[in-house]
Structure formats: C-alpha cells, structure tokens
Short mmCIF file of C-alpha atoms in Angstrom, two decimals:
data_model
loop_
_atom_site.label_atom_id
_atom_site.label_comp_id
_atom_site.label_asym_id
_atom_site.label_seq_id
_atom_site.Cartn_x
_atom_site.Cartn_y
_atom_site.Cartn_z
CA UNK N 1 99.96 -115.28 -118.44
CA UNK N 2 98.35 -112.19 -119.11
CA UNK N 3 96.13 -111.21 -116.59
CA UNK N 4 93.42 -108.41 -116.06
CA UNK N 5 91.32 -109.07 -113.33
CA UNK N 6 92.87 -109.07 -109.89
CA UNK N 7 92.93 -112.91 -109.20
CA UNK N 8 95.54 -115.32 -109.87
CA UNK N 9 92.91 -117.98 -110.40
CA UNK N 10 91.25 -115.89 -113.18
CA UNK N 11 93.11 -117.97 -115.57
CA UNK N 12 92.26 -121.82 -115.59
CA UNK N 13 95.57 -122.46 -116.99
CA UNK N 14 96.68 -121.92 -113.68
CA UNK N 15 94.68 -124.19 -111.71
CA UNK N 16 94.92 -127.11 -114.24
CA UNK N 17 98.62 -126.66 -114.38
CA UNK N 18 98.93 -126.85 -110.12
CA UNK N 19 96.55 -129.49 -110.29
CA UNK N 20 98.82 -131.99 -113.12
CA UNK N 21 101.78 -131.41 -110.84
CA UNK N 22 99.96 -132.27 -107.66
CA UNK N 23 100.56 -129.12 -105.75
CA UNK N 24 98.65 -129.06 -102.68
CA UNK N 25 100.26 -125.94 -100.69
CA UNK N 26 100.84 -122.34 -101.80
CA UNK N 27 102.23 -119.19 -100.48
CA UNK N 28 101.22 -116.27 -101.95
CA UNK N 29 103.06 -112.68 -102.30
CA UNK N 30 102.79 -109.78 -104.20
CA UNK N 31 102.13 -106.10 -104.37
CA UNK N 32 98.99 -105.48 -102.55
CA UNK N 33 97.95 -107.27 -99.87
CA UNK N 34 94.28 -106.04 -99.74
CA UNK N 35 93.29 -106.54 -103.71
CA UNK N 36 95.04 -109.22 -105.83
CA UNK N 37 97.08 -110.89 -103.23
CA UNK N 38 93.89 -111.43 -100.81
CA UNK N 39 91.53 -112.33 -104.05
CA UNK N 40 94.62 -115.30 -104.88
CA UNK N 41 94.05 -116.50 -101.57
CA UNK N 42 90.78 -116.63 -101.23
CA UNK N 43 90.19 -118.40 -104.72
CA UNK N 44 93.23 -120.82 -104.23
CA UNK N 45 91.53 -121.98 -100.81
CA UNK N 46 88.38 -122.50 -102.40
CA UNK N 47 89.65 -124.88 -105.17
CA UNK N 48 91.32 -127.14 -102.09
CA UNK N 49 94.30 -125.72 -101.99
CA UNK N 50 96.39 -124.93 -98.15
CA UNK N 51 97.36 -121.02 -98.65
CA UNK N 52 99.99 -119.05 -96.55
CA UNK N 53 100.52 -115.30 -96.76
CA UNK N 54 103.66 -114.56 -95.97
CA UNK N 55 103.18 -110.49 -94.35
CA UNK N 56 106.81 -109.74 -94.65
CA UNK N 57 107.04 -110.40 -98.72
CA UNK N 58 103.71 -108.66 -99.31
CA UNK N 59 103.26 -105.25 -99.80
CA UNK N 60 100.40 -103.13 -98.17
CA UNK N 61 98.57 -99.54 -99.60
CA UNK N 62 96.35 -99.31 -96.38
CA UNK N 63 97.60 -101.32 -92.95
CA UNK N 64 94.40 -100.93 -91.87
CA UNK N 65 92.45 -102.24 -94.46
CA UNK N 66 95.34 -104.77 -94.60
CA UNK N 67 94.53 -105.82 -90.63
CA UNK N 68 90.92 -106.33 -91.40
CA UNK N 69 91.22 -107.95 -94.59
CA UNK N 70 93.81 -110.45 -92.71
CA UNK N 71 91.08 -111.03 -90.54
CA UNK N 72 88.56 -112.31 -92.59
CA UNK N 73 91.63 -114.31 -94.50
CA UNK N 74 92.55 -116.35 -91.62
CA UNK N 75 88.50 -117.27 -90.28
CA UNK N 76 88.78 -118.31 -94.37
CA UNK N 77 91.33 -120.98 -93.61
CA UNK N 78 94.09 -118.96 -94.88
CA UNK N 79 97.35 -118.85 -92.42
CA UNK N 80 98.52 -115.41 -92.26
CA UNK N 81 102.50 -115.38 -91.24
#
C-alpha cells in the first residue's frame, strides 16, 4: 500500500480487508505520534473499530503537542497506554 496522505484509513483496501477478517481491535504505532499515528486512530475509531496507542512503540517530534493531542485522543474513545 502506497500511501500519501497521513492516514492509514486513506486507503479503503484497508478497511475492507479488517472488516472480511472480522477485526474488531487495533493498536496502532508508528513514527509520529501527533500526525499519521493520531489521524489512524482517529479514523479507525470512527469506522467502529476499539484503538489502543501504545506510547512506548510510538515515536514523538513535539511531547507537548504529543500530551495535548493524547488528550483529545482519549475523550475520542481512543485508550492511550
């Protein structure tokens, strides 16, 4: 997958291919926690999906953007380890 906008969930491939497999929980990690890691989350819990962020496999440009951003991920339903 080929992917140039910062969301996992950019590609419908994606969703369609959790969705035949009946995957119901994700964790999410990556490279930066405030841009394409947060915008996976936020998309995966809106298409009904349970999302953790695991902090200690994520990596983070700006802890305090990071803190506020993880914030507004957890009031979002996200659960923020």
């Amino acid at each position: 997958m080929i992917r140039r906008i910062c969301c996992a969930f950019s590609d419908p491939g994606l969703l369609e291919l959790l969705h035949q497999h009946s995957v119901t929980e994700i964790e999410i990690i990556g490279t930066d926690g405030c841009c394409c890691v947060a915008s996976s989350a936020v998309d995966a819990c809106k298409s009904g999906f349970h999302v953790t962020l695991p902090c200690e496999f994520i990596g983070v440009r700006n802890m305090a953007k990071f803190k506020e951003r993880k914030k507004k991920l957890a009031e979002d339903g996200i659960t923020i380890l």
